[in-house]
Coordinates of C-alpha atoms and ligand atoms in Angstrom, one line a residue:
M11 CA 122.7 106.2 73.6
R12 CA 119.5 104.7 74.3
P13 CA 119.7 101.9 76.9
L14 CA 118.2 98.8 74.9
V15 CA 120.5 96.1 73.4
A16 CA 119.8 92.6 72.2
H17 CA 122.9 90.7 73.5
V18 CA 123.6 87.6 71.2
D19 CA 125.6 84.7 72.6
L20 CA 127.1 83.0 69.8
A21 CA 128.6 80.3 71.8
A22 CA 125.1 79.5 72.7
I23 CA 124.3 79.0 69.3
R24 CA 126.8 76.6 68.7
H25 CA 126.1 74.8 72.1
N26 CA 122.5 74.7 70.9
H27 CA 123.6 73.2 67.2
A28 CA 125.7 70.6 69.3
V29 CA 122.4 69.6 71.1
A30 CA 120.9 69.0 67.7
R31 CA 123.8 67.1 66.2
R32 CA 123.8 64.7 69.8
C33 CA 120.3 64.0 69.3
A34 CA 121.0 62.6 65.6
P35 CA 124.6 61.4 65.4
G36 CA 125.5 61.1 61.5
R37 CA 123.0 62.9 60.2
Q38 CA 123.6 66.4 58.3
V39 CA 122.5 69.9 59.4
F40 CA 120.7 72.9 57.7
A41 CA 121.1 75.5 60.3
V42 CA 117.9 77.8 59.4
V43 CA 118.7 81.2 59.2
K44 CA 115.8 82.7 57.4
A45 CA 114.5 86.1 59.0
N46 CA 117.5 87.5 60.2
A47 CA 118.3 84.4 61.9
Y48 CA 115.4 84.6 63.8
G49 CA 116.2 88.0 64.6
H50 CA 119.7 87.0 65.9
G51 CA 121.5 88.4 62.8
I52 CA 122.1 86.1 59.7
R53 CA 125.9 87.4 59.4
E54 CA 127.0 86.8 62.6
V55 CA 124.9 83.5 63.0
V56 CA 126.6 82.0 59.6
T57 CA 129.5 83.0 60.9
A58 CA 129.3 81.6 64.1
L59 CA 128.1 78.3 62.8
H60 CA 130.5 78.4 59.6
D61 CA 132.6 75.3 60.5
E62 CA 129.7 73.3 62.4
A63 CA 126.9 73.5 60.4
D64 CA 126.5 71.5 57.0
G65 CA 124.3 74.1 55.5
F66 CA 122.0 77.0 56.0
A67 CA 118.3 77.2 55.0
V68 CA 116.6 80.4 54.1
A69 CA 113.3 82.0 52.7
C70 CA 114.3 83.5 49.7
L71 CA 117.0 84.4 47.2
E72 CA 118.0 87.6 49.0
E73 CA 118.9 85.9 52.2
A74 CA 120.6 83.1 50.1
A75 CA 122.8 85.6 48.6
E76 CA 124.1 87.1 51.9
V77 CA 124.8 83.6 53.0
R78 CA 127.1 82.7 50.0
G79 CA 128.9 85.9 50.5
M80 CA 129.9 84.2 53.7
H81 CA 130.4 81.0 53.0
G82 CA 131.6 79.9 49.6
E83 CA 131.1 76.3 49.8
A84 CA 128.2 75.5 52.5
R85 CA 124.9 74.1 51.1
I86 CA 122.4 76.9 51.1
L87 CA 118.5 75.4 50.5
L88 CA 115.7 77.9 49.4
L89 CA 112.8 76.4 51.8
E90 CA 109.9 77.8 49.5
G91 CA 111.9 77.3 46.1
C92 CA 112.1 80.0 43.6
F93 CA 109.4 82.6 43.2
E94 CA 109.7 83.4 39.5
P95 CA 111.4 81.5 36.8
A96 CA 114.4 84.2 36.5
E97 CA 115.4 83.0 39.8
Y98 CA 116.6 79.9 38.6
Q99 CA 119.6 81.2 37.1
M100 CA 120.6 83.1 40.1
A101 CA 120.3 80.1 42.4
A102 CA 122.2 78.2 40.1
R103 CA 124.9 80.6 39.7
L104 CA 124.7 81.0 43.5
G105 CA 125.6 77.1 43.9
L106 CA 122.0 77.0 45.7
D107 CA 119.7 73.8 46.5
V108 CA 115.9 74.5 46.0
A109 CA 112.8 73.4 46.9
V110 CA 110.4 72.9 44.4
Q111 CA 106.9 72.9 45.7
G112 CA 104.4 73.2 42.9
V113 CA 103.5 72.7 39.8
E114 CA 104.5 76.5 38.7
Q115 CA 108.1 75.9 40.3
A116 CA 108.5 72.6 38.7
T117 CA 107.4 73.3 35.1
A118 CA 109.4 76.5 35.5
L119 CA 112.4 74.6 36.5
L120 CA 112.0 72.2 33.2
A121 CA 111.7 75.5 31.0
A122 CA 115.0 77.1 32.5
S123 CA 118.3 77.3 30.9
V124 CA 120.4 77.2 33.8
P125 CA 124.6 77.8 33.8
R126 CA 124.6 74.4 36.0
P127 CA 122.6 71.7 37.2
L128 CA 120.5 72.6 40.7
N129 CA 120.2 70.3 43.7
V130 CA 116.5 69.7 44.0
W131 CA 114.3 69.0 47.1
L132 CA 111.1 68.0 45.8
K133 CA 108.7 68.8 48.4
L134 CA 105.9 66.2 49.6
D135 CA 102.6 67.7 51.2
S136 CA 102.5 65.1 53.8
G137 CA 99.5 66.8 55.3
M138 CA 100.4 70.2 56.5
H139 CA 98.6 71.5 53.0
R140 CA 100.8 74.5 52.9
L141 CA 103.2 73.5 50.2
G142 CA 104.2 70.6 48.2
F143 CA 103.3 67.7 45.9
A144 CA 100.4 65.1 47.0
P145 CA 101.9 61.7 47.1
E146 CA 100.8 60.8 43.4
A147 CA 101.9 63.8 42.3
L148 CA 105.1 63.6 43.7
R149 CA 105.9 60.3 41.9
D150 CA 104.8 61.7 38.5
W151 CA 107.3 64.9 39.0
Y152 CA 109.7 62.6 40.5
G153 CA 110.1 60.7 37.1
R154 CA 110.1 63.9 35.1
L155 CA 112.7 65.5 37.3
Q156 CA 115.4 62.7 37.6
E157 CA 116.2 62.9 33.8
A158 CA 116.3 66.6 33.7
Q159 CA 119.3 68.2 32.7
Q160 CA 118.3 71.3 34.9
V161 CA 118.7 68.9 38.0
A162 CA 121.6 67.4 39.7
E163 CA 120.7 65.6 42.6
L164 CA 116.9 64.9 43.2
N165 CA 116.1 64.9 47.2
L166 CA 112.8 64.7 49.0
L167 CA 111.3 67.4 51.6
S168 CA 108.6 67.7 53.5
H169 CA 107.4 69.5 57.1
F170 CA 105.6 68.7 59.9
A171 CA 102.4 70.7 60.9
C172 CA 102.0 69.8 64.8
A173 CA 105.3 68.2 65.6
D174 CA 105.6 70.7 68.6
E175 CA 102.4 68.8 70.0
R176 CA 103.9 65.4 71.3
G177 CA 101.5 62.7 70.2
H178 CA 99.3 64.8 67.9
P179 CA 98.1 62.0 65.4
L180 CA 98.8 64.1 62.3
T181 CA 102.7 63.8 63.3
E182 CA 102.6 60.0 62.7
Q183 CA 100.5 60.3 59.4
Q184 CA 102.8 62.5 58.1
L185 CA 105.8 60.4 58.9
E186 CA 103.9 57.3 57.3
C187 CA 103.3 59.6 54.1
F188 CA 106.9 60.3 53.9
L189 CA 108.3 56.8 54.8
A190 CA 106.0 55.6 51.8
Q191 CA 107.8 57.4 49.7
L192 CA 111.3 55.5 50.3
D193 CA 110.7 53.2 47.3
L194 CA 111.6 56.2 45.1
D195 CA 115.6 56.6 44.7
F196 CA 116.0 60.1 46.4
T197 CA 119.7 61.3 47.2
H198 CA 118.8 62.5 50.4
R199 CA 116.0 63.1 52.6
S200 CA 114.6 65.9 55.2
L201 CA 111.6 66.0 57.3
A202 CA 112.9 67.0 60.7
N203 CA 112.4 70.5 62.2
S204 CA 113.7 71.1 66.1
A205 CA 110.6 69.6 67.4
A206 CA 111.1 66.3 65.2
V207 CA 115.2 66.5 66.0
L208 CA 114.6 66.7 69.5
T209 CA 111.6 63.9 70.0
I210 CA 111.0 61.9 67.0
P211 CA 114.2 60.2 65.7
A212 CA 112.2 57.9 63.1
A213 CA 111.9 61.4 61.4
H214 CA 115.7 62.6 61.2
M215 CA 116.6 61.0 57.9
D216 CA 119.6 62.1 56.4
W217 CA 119.6 66.4 56.8
L218 CA 118.2 67.9 59.7
R219 CA 116.7 71.7 59.8
P220 CA 116.7 73.0 62.9
G221 CA 115.7 76.5 63.7
I222 CA 114.2 77.7 66.9
M223 CA 116.3 75.4 69.1
L224 CA 119.6 76.9 67.6
Y225 CA 118.3 80.2 69.3
G226 CA 117.6 78.5 72.8
A227 CA 114.0 78.4 72.8
S228 CA 111.6 75.5 72.8
P229 CA 109.3 74.4 69.9
F230 CA 107.2 73.0 72.9
A231 CA 104.6 74.5 75.2
E232 CA 105.0 71.9 77.7
L233 CA 108.5 71.3 77.9
S234 CA 111.4 74.1 78.6
A235 CA 114.5 74.9 76.7
A236 CA 116.2 74.3 79.7
E237 CA 114.6 70.9 80.2
L238 CA 115.9 70.2 76.4
G239 CA 119.4 71.4 77.3
L240 CA 119.2 74.3 75.3
K241 CA 121.1 77.7 76.3
P242 CA 119.1 81.0 75.5
A243 CA 120.8 83.0 72.4
M244 CA 119.1 86.7 72.8
T245 CA 118.6 88.4 76.0
L246 CA 117.0 91.5 75.6
A247 CA 118.4 94.3 78.2
A248 CA 117.1 97.8 78.9
Q249 CA 117.4 100.2 82.0
V250 CA 115.3 101.9 84.1
I251 CA 114.9 105.5 82.8
A252 CA 112.4 106.6 85.6
L253 CA 111.2 106.3 88.9
R254 CA 108.4 107.3 90.8
D255 CA 105.9 106.5 93.4
I256 CA 102.1 106.4 93.4
A257 CA 99.1 106.3 95.6
P258 CA 96.3 103.6 95.5
G259 CA 93.7 105.0 93.1
E260 CA 96.3 106.4 90.6
S261 CA 97.1 104.7 87.2
V262 CA 100.0 104.0 84.8
G263 CA 100.3 104.5 81.0
Y264 CA 98.0 104.8 78.1
G265 CA 94.3 104.5 78.7
A266 CA 94.7 104.2 82.5
T267 CA 94.3 100.6 82.4
W268 CA 96.3 99.9 85.4
V269 CA 95.7 101.3 88.9
A270 CA 97.7 101.0 91.7
Q271 CA 96.0 99.1 94.8
R272 CA 98.7 99.8 96.9
P273 CA 101.3 102.7 97.4
S274 CA 103.5 101.6 94.3
R275 CA 106.9 102.5 93.2
I276 CA 106.5 102.5 89.4
A277 CA 109.9 102.4 86.7
T278 CA 109.7 103.3 83.2
V279 CA 112.0 101.3 81.0
S280 CA 113.3 101.8 77.8
C281 CA 111.9 99.2 75.8
G282 CA 108.3 99.2 73.9
Y283 CA 106.3 97.9 70.8
G284 CA 108.6 100.0 68.7
D285 CA 111.5 97.7 69.5
G286 CA 109.1 94.3 69.1
Y287 CA 107.9 93.9 72.6
P288 CA 104.7 92.8 72.2
R289 CA 102.0 95.6 72.8
H290 CA 99.5 93.0 74.1
A291 CA 101.6 91.9 76.8
P292 CA 99.1 91.8 79.9
S293 CA 99.8 93.5 83.0
G294 CA 101.7 91.0 85.4
T295 CA 103.8 89.5 82.4
P296 CA 107.2 89.2 84.4
V297 CA 110.7 91.1 83.9
V298 CA 113.6 90.7 85.6
V299 CA 115.4 93.7 87.8
R300 CA 118.0 92.8 90.3
G301 CA 117.3 89.5 89.9
M302 CA 113.9 89.8 90.9
R303 CA 110.8 89.0 88.7
V304 CA 108.4 92.0 88.8
P305 CA 105.2 92.7 87.2
L306 CA 104.5 94.8 83.7
V307 CA 101.9 97.5 84.4
G308 CA 99.6 99.0 82.1
R309 CA 99.9 99.5 78.4
V310 CA 103.0 98.9 76.6
S311 CA 104.0 102.1 74.8
M312 CA 105.8 102.8 71.6
D313 CA 109.3 103.2 73.4
M314 CA 108.7 102.7 77.3
L315 CA 106.8 100.4 79.1
A316 CA 106.3 100.7 83.1
V317 CA 107.1 97.9 85.7
E318 CA 106.2 97.8 89.5
L319 CA 109.2 98.1 91.6
T320 CA 107.5 98.3 95.0
D321 CA 109.0 94.9 96.2
V322 CA 112.6 96.2 95.1
P323 CA 113.1 98.9 97.2
D324 CA 116.7 99.5 96.3
A325 CA 116.3 99.5 92.4
T326 CA 117.7 102.9 90.9
V327 CA 117.8 104.8 87.8
G328 CA 119.9 102.9 85.5
D329 CA 119.0 99.6 87.1
R330 CA 119.5 97.2 84.2
V331 CA 115.9 95.4 83.3
E332 CA 115.7 91.8 81.4
L333 CA 113.0 91.6 79.2
W334 CA 113.7 88.1 78.4
G335 CA 116.8 86.1 77.9
A336 CA 119.5 84.2 80.2
Q337 CA 117.0 84.8 83.4
L338 CA 113.6 84.9 81.9
P339 CA 112.8 82.5 79.1
V340 CA 111.5 84.1 76.0
D341 CA 109.1 81.1 75.6
E342 CA 107.6 82.3 79.1
I343 CA 106.8 85.8 77.8
A344 CA 105.5 84.3 74.6
H345 CA 102.9 82.4 76.7
A346 CA 102.0 85.5 78.9
C347 CA 101.4 87.2 75.4
G348 CA 99.5 84.2 73.6
T349 CA 102.1 83.9 71.1
I350 CA 105.2 81.8 70.8
G351 CA 109.0 82.3 71.0
Y352 CA 109.7 82.4 67.6
E353 CA 107.7 85.8 67.2
L354 CA 108.9 87.6 69.9
L355 CA 112.8 86.7 68.2
T356 CA 112.0 87.6 64.9
K357 CA 109.9 90.9 65.6
V358 CA 112.7 92.5 67.7
T359 CA 113.3 95.4 65.5
A360 CA 116.1 97.1 63.2
R361 CA 116.6 100.0 65.8
V362 CA 117.7 97.6 68.8
P363 CA 121.4 97.2 68.5
R364 CA 122.9 93.8 68.6
R365 CA 125.5 93.0 70.8
Y366 CA 127.9 89.8 70.2
S367 CA 129.7 87.8 72.6
A368 CA 131.2 84.5 71.7
A369 CA 132.8 83.3 75.1
Ligands
PLP415 C1 110.3 74.3 55.9 C2 111.2 74.4 57.1 N1 112.1 73.5 57.8 C3 112.2 73.8 58.8 C4 112.1 75.3 59.6 C5 112.7 75.2 61.1 O1 111.6 74.7 61.9 P1 111.7 75.0 63.6 O2 112.2 76.6 63.6 O3 110.5 74.8 64.4 O4 112.9 74.4 64.2 C6 111.1 75.9 59.3 C7 110.4 76.9 60.0 O5 109.7 77.7 60.1 C8 110.5 75.5 57.9 O6 109.4 76.6 57.6

């Protein structure tokens, strides 16, 4: 069996969920489990949070149906709403909460014949300019949807563009825009992603929507997950599958981009870009072997990568190699690769078996 596993610590996810709750006592939580629970496995994560979260948030009907299959009662929010009019019927049958983020969706909802009314989350474009109604249009649609037979609860939703950059002026503007709609009699309101859950109490409203923090990564560049009290949920672990000594001037890997400056011990490791490890990870990106950080060298291959183990003389074939996780924050690897933890976690490919522990 190929020695590469993504270990997922479900107890860490429950711990991180409890951190979100502690940040905002008395609020309800939509645990964001879209994109296969940010790569961790939607079935296992929903099961782990079955009795903890008040609801789950997903990106599409297919994900929602999977969650409903595991949880009969939880509220399940379609964050982007229905992509075509026919989806409203299925959403109603599954008892979903749906975002309504634009004129086309709102019009289709009013024309839909649904077996039971839906909980609707009218989306406000408070400044991100990705989805949602501008404030004046929101007021108009609030009036039209309030009386509609297709609508059970009418709720308010918006999303921050820059809450991960503390003190960004757009965040304050977005919050003000949201608060300016408080005179409308929505049943529930929701604004806070992880960054806002952790640092913007004024944005907590009725329902939180934490995503990345549940998985033990930080939404902030300058605040680590550990500093936020979060525990890493995924550890990507491979093995040393070959070892060799090379002389100064000899190169490693495709393109011969890394050249030894000293007599070097090179380990070949069972993980590559076909597993989701970023191909553009530069030489020097750390991995952990025998508790020591050692550098990636040369280009990442599809199924393998190379590290320099000269400073770990006892290392042998079969040694465990942590690419990220319990000993090496995924955010640090993301930073070295010019991306964010979200991308690395969601891009771990299907061929990497997930192994779960709940203790
Ligand atoms: C609308 C919405 N709410 C909440 C979240 C969760 O955000 P985060 O993972 O930063 O907590 C997302 C994630 O992209 C989202 O799109």
